[in-house]
PDB file of C-alpha atoms in Angstrom:
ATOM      1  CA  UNK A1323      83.613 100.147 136.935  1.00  0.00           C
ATOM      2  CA  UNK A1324      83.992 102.344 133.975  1.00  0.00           C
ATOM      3  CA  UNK A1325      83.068 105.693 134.561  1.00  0.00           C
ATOM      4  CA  UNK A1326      83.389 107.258 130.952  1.00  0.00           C
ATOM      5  CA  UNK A1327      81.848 106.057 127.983  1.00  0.00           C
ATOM      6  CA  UNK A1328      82.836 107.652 124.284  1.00  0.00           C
ATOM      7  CA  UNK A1329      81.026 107.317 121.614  1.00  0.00           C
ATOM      8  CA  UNK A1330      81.957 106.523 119.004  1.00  0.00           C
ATOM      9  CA  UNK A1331      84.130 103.862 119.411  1.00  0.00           C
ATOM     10  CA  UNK A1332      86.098 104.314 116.171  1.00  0.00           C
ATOM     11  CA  UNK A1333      85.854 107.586 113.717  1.00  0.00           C
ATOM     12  CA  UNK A1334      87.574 107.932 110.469  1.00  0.00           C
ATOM     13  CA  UNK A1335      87.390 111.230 108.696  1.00  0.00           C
ATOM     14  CA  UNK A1336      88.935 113.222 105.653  1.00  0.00           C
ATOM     15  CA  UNK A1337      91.343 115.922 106.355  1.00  0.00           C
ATOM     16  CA  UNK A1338      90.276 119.047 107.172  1.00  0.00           C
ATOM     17  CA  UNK A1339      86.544 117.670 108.032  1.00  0.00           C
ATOM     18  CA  UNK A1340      85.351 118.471 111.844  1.00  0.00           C
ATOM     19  CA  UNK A1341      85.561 115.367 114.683  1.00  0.00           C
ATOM     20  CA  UNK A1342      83.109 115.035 117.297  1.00  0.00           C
ATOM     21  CA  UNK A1343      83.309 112.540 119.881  1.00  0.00           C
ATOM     22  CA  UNK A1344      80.918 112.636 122.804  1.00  0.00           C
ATOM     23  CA  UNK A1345      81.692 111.278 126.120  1.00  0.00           C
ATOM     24  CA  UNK A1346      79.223 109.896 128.806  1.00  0.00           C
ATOM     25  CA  UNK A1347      78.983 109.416 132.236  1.00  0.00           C
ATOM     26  CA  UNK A1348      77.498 107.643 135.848  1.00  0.00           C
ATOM     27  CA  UNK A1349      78.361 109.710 138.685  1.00  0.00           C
ATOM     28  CA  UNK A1350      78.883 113.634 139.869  1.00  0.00           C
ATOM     29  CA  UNK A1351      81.953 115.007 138.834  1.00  0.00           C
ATOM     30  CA  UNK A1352      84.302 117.831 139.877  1.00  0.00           C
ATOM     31  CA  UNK A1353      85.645 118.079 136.252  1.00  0.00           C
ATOM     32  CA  UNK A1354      85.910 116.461 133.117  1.00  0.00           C
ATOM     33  CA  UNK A1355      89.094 116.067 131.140  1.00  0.00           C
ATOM     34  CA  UNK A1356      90.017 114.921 127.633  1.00  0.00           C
ATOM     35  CA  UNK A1357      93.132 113.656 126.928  1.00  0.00           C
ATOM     36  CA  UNK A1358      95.031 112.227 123.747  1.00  0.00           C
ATOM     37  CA  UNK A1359      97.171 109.202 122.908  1.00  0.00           C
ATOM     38  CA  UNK A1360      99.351 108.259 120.271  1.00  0.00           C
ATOM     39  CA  UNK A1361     100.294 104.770 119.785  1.00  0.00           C
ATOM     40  CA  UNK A1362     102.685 103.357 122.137  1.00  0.00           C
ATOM     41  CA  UNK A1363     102.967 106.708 123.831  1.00  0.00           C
ATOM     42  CA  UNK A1364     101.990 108.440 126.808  1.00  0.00           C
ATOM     43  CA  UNK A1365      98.468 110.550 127.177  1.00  0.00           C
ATOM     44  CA  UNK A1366      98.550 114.471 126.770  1.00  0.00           C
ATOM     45  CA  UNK A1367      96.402 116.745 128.417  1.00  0.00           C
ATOM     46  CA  UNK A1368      94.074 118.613 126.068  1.00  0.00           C
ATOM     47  CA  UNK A1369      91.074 120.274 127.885  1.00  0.00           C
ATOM     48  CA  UNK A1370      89.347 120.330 131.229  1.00  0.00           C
ATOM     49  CA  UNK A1371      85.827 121.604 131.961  1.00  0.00           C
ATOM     50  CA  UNK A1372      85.106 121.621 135.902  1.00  0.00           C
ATOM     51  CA  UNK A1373      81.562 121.190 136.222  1.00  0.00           C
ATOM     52  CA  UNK A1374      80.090 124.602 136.592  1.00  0.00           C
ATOM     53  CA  UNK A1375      81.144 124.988 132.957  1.00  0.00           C
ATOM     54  CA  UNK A1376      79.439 124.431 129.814  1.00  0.00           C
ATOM     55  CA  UNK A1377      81.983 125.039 127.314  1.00  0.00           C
ATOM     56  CA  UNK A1378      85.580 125.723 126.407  1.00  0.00           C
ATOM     57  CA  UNK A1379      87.791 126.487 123.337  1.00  0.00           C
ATOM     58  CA  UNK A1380      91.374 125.925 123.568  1.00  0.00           C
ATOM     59  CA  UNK A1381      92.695 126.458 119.704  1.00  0.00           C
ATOM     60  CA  UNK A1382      91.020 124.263 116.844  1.00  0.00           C
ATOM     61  CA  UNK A1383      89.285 122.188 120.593  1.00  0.00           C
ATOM     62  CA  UNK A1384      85.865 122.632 121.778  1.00  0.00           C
ATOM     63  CA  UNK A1385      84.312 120.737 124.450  1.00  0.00           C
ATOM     64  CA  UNK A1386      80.891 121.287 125.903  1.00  0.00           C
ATOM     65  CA  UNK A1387      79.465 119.678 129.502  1.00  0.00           C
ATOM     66  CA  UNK A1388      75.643 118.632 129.792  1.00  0.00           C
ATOM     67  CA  UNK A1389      75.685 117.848 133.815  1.00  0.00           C
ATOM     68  CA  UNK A1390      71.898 117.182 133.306  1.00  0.00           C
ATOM     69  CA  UNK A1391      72.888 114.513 131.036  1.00  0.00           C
ATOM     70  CA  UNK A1392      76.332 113.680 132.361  1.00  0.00           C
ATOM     71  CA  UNK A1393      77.881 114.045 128.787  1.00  0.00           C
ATOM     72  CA  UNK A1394      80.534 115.826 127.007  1.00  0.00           C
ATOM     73  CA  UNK A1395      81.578 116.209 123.732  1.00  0.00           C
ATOM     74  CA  UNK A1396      84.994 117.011 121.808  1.00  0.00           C
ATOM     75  CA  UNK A1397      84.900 119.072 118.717  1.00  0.00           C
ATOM     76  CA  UNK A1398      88.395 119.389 116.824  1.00  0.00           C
ATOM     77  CA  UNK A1399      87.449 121.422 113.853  1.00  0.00           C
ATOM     78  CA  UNK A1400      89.270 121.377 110.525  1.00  0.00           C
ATOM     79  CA  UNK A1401      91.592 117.981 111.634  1.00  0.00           C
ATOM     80  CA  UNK A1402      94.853 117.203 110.399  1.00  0.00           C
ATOM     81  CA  UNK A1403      96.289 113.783 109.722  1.00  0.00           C
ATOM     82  CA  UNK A1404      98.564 114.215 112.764  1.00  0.00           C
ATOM     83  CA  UNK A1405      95.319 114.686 114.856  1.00  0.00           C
ATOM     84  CA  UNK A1406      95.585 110.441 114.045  1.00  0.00           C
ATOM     85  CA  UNK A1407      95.382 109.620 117.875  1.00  0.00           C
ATOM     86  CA  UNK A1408      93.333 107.760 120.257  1.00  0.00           C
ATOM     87  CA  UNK A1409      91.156 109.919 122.783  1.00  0.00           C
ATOM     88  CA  UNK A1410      89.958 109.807 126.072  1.00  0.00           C
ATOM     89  CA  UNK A1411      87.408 111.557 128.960  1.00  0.00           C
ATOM     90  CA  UNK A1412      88.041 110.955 132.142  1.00  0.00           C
ATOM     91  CA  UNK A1413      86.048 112.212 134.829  1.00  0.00           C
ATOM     92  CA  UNK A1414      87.524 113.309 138.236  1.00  0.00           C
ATOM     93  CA  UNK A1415      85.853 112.724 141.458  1.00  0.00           C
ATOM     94  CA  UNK A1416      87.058 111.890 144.712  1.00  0.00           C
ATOM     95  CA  UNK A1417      90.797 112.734 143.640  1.00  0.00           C
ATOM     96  CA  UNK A1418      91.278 110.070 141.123  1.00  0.00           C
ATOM     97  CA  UNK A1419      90.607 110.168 137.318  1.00  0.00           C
ATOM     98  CA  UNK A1420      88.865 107.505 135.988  1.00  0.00           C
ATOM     99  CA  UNK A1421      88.756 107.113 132.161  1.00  0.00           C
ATOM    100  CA  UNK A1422      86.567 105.165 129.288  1.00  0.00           C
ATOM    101  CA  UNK A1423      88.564 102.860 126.629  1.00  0.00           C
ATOM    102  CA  UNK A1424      88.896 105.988 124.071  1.00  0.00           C
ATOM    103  CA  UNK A1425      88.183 106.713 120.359  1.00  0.00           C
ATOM    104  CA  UNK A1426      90.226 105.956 117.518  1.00  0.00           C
ATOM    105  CA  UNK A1427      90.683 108.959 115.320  1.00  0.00           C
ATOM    106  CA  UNK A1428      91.917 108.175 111.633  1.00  0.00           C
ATOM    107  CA  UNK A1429      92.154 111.417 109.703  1.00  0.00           C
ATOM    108  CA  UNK A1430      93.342 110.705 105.955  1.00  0.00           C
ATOM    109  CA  UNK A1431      94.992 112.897 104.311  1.00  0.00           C
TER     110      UNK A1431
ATOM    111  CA  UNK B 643     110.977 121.718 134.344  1.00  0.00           C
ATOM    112  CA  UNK B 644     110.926 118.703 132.989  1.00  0.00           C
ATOM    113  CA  UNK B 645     107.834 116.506 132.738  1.00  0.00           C
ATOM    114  CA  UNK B 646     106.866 113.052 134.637  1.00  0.00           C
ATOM    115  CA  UNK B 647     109.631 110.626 134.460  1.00  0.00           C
ATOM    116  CA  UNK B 648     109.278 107.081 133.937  1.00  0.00           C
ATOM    117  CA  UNK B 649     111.997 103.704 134.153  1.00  0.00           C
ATOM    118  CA  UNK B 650     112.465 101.865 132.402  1.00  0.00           C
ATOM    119  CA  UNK B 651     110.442 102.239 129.668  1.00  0.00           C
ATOM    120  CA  UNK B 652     110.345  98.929 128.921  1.00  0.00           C
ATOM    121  CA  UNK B 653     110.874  95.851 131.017  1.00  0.00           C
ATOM    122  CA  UNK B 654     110.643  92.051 130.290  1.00  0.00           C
ATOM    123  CA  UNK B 655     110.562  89.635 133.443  1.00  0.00           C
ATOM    124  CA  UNK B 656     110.201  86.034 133.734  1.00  0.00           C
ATOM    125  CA  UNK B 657     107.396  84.370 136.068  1.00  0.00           C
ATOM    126  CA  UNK B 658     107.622  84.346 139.657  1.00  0.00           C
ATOM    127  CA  UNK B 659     110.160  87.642 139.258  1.00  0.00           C
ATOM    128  CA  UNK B 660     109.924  91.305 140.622  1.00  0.00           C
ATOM    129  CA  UNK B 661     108.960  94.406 138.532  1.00  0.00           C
ATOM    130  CA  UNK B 662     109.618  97.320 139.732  1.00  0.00           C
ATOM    131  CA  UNK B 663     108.384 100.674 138.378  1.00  0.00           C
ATOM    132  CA  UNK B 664     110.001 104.523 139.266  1.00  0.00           C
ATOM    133  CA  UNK B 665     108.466 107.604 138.767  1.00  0.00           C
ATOM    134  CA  UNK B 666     109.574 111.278 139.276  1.00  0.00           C
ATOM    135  CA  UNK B 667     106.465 113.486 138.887  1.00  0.00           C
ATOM    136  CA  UNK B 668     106.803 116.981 137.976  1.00  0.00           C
ATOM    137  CA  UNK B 669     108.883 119.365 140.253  1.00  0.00           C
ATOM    138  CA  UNK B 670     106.057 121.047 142.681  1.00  0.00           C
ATOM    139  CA  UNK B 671     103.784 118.044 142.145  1.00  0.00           C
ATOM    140  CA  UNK B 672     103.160 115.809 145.550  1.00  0.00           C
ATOM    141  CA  UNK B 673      99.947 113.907 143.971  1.00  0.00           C
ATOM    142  CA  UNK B 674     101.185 110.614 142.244  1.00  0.00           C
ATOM    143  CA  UNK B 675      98.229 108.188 140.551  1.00  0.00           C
ATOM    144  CA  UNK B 676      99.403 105.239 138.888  1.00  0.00           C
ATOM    145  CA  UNK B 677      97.294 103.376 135.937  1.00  0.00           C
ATOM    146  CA  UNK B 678      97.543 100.418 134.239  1.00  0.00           C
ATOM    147  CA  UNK B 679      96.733 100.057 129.959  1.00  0.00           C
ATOM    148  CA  UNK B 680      95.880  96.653 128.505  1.00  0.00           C
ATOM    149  CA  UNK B 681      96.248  96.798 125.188  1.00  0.00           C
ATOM    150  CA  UNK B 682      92.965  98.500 123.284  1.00  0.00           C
ATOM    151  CA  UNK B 683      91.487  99.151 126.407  1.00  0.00           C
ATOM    152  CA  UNK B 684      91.482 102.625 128.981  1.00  0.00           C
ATOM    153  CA  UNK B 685      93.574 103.054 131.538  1.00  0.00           C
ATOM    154  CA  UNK B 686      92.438 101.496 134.908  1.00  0.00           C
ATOM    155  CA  UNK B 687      93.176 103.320 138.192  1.00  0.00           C
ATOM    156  CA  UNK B 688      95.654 102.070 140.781  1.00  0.00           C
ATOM    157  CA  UNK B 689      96.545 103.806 143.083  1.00  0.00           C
ATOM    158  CA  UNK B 690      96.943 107.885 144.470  1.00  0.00           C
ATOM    159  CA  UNK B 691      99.624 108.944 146.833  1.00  0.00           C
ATOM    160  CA  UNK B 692     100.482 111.852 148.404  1.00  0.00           C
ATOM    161  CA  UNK B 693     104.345 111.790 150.199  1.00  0.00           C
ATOM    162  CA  UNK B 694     104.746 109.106 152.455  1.00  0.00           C
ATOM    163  CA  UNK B 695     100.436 108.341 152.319  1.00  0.00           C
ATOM    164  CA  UNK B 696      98.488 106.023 150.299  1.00  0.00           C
ATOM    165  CA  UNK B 697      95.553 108.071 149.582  1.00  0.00           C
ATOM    166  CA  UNK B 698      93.249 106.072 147.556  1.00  0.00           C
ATOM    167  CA  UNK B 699      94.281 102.037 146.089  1.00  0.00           C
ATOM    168  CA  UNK B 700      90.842 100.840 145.076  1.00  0.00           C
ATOM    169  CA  UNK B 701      92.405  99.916 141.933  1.00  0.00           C
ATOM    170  CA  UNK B 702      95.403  97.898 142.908  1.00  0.00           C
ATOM    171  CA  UNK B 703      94.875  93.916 143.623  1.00  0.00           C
ATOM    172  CA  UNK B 704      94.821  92.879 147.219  1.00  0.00           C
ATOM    173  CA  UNK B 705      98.217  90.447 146.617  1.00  0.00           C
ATOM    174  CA  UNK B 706     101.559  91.063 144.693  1.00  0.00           C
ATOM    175  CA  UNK B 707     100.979  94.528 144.254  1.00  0.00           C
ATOM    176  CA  UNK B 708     102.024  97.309 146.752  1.00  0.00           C
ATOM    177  CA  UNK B 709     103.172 101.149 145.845  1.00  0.00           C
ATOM    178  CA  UNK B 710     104.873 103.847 147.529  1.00  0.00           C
ATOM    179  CA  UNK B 711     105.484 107.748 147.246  1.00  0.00           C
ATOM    180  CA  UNK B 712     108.598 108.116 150.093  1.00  0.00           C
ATOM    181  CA  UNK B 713     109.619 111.392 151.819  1.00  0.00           C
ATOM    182  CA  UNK B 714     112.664 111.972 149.273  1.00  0.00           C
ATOM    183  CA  UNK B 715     112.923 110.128 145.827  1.00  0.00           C
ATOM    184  CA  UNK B 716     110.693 108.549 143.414  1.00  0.00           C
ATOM    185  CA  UNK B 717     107.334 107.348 143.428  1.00  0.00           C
ATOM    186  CA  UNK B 718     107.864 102.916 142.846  1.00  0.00           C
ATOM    187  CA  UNK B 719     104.891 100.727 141.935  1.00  0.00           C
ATOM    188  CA  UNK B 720     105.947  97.151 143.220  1.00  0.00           C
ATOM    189  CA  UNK B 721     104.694  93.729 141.271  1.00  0.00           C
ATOM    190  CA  UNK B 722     106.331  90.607 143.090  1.00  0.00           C
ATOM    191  CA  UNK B 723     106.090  86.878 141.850  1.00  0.00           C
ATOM    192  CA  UNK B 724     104.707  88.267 138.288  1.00  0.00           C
ATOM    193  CA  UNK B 725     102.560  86.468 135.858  1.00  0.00           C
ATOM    194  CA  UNK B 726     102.013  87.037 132.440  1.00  0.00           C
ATOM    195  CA  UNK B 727      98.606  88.775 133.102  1.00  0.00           C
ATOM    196  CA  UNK B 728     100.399  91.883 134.382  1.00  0.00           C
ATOM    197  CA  UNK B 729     101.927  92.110 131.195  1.00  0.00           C
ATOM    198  CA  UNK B 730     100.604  96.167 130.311  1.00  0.00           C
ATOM    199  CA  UNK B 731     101.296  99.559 129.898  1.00  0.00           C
ATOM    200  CA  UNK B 732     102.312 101.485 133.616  1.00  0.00           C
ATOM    201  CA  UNK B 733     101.332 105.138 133.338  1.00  0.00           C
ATOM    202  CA  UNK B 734     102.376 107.017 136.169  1.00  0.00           C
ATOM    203  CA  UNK B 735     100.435 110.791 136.345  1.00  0.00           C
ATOM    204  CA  UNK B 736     101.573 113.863 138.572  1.00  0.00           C
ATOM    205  CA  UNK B 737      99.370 117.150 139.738  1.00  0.00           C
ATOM    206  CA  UNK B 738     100.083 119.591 141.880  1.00  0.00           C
ATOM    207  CA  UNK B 739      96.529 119.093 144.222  1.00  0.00           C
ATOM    208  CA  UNK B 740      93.286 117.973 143.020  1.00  0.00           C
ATOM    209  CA  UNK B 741      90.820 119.287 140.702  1.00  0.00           C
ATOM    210  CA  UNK B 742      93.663 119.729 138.249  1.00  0.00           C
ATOM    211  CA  UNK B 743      95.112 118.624 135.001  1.00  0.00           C
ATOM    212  CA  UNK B 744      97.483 115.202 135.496  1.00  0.00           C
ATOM    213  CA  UNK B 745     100.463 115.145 133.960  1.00  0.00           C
ATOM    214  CA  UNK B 746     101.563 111.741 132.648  1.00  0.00           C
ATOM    215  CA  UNK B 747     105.019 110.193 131.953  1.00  0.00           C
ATOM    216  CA  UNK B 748     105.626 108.212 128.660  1.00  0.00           C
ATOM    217  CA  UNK B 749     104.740 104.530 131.276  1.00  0.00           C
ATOM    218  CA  UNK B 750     106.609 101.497 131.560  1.00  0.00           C
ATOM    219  CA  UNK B 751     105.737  98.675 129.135  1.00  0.00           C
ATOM    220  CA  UNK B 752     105.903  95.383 131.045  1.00  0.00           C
ATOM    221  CA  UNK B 753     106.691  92.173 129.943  1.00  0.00           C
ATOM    222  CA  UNK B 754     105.947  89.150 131.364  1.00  0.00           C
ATOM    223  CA  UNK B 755     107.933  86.126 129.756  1.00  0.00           C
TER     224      UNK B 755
END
C-alpha cells in the first residue's frame, strides 16, 4: 500500500513565487525523505528529516515533520523554471523507502 | 566516485523473452533496493539486498521475477517469460546502511513488444 500521500497533486506557479507541497503519512517512520524527478530521468536526493526532527533548510529547501500528524511539507522559496520537476516523500521504515505518486511542479517563467 | 550505474538504459523485448537488469551501486554502498515506475505513478518497492542476502522482496511478484546482489559484481533484477505489463521504468537505489539517503541510478526503461 502507499505509504506517502502529497498534496497537491499538481501545482503550477509563477517564477520566483514560493512552492509548498505537503506530504502525508500511515505508519511510524525512521525518516522522511524528499526527492526530485525530471522527466524521463532518475530521482535526486533533496532533503531528509529523521523523525526526531522538526525542520531543515538545505539552500532555497525547507521541510518541516509533524509526527503527531504524520505530515511533512516542502517549501522551495523563490522557484525557478528549472525547479519544473516532479516530487516525491518517501518514508523509510523497516529498511525500505516507500514513496507516494509525486507532485507536478510547473514554474513559468 | 561515480554514482549508481544502470544497463541498459533502455531495453525492448518481445513476449515470452528475458530482461535482465545490472546495477553497480555506489563504491562503499552494500544496500541495493530496486523499484519499479509506471508511467505517472510512484515508484513501487521491489526488493532490498545486502551481498549475497535478500533482505526484504515484499514488492516483487511471487513468479517471473527473481533478483540478486552476488559476492563480486553487479546487483541483476531478473524478469523471465515477459509480458507487456512489465513494460516500466527500473530504478535501482544504493546506501551505504539504513537510515540514510538512497542514491539512485538513471533506471532501465523496459519495453515489452
Amino acid at each position: 500500500s502507499q505509504q506517502g500521500e502529497e498534496d497537491p497533486q499538481a501545482l503550477s506557479i509563477q517564477e520566483g513565487e514560493n512552492a509548498t507541497m505537503n506530504c502525508s503519512y500511515k505508519t511510524s517512520i525512521n525518516n522522511l525523505q524528499w526527492y526530485r524527478q525530471n522527466s524521463g530521468r532518475g530521482l535526486v536526493h533533496l532533503i531528509l528529516i529523521r523523525s526526531n526532527e522538526r525542520e531543515k533548510h538545505s539552500g532555497r529547501l525547507r521541510v518541516t515533520l509533524d509526527t503527531s500528524k504524520k505530515s511533512s511539507s516542502l517549501l522551495i522559496t523563490a522557484s525557478r523554471a528549472a525547479d519544473t520537476a516532479s516530487y516525491f516523500c518517501a518514508t523509510e521504515g523497516n529498511s525500505k523507502l516507500t514513496f507516494g505518486k509525486g507532485i507536478t511542479l510547473s514554474v513559468r517563467p | 566516485n561515480a554514482g549508481v550505474m544502470q544497463n541498459p538504459r533502455h531495453l525492448v523485448r518481445r513476449r515470452g523473452q528475458e530482461a535482465r537488469l545490472r546495477c553497480s551501486p555506489m563504491k562503499g554502498h552494500s544496500h541495493v533496493y530496486w523499484y519499479r515506475q509506471l508511467p505517472e505513478e510512484g515508484l513501487k518497492f521491489m526488493v532490498y539486498l545486502q551481498k549475497e542476502n535478500i533482505i526484504d522482496e515484499s514488492g516483487m511478484p511471487k513468479e517471473r521475477f527473481s533478483a540478486e546482489f552476488p559476492k563480486e559484481g553487479p546487483s541483476i533484477l531478473r524478469i523471465q517469460q515477459v509480458v507487456r505489463g512489465d513494460s516500466a521504468a527500473y530504478f535501482c537505489a544504493s546506501s551505504p546502511f539504513d537510515n540514510t539517503e538512497a542514491f539512485f541510478g538513471q533506471g532501465t526503461r523496459l519495453t515489452v513488444v
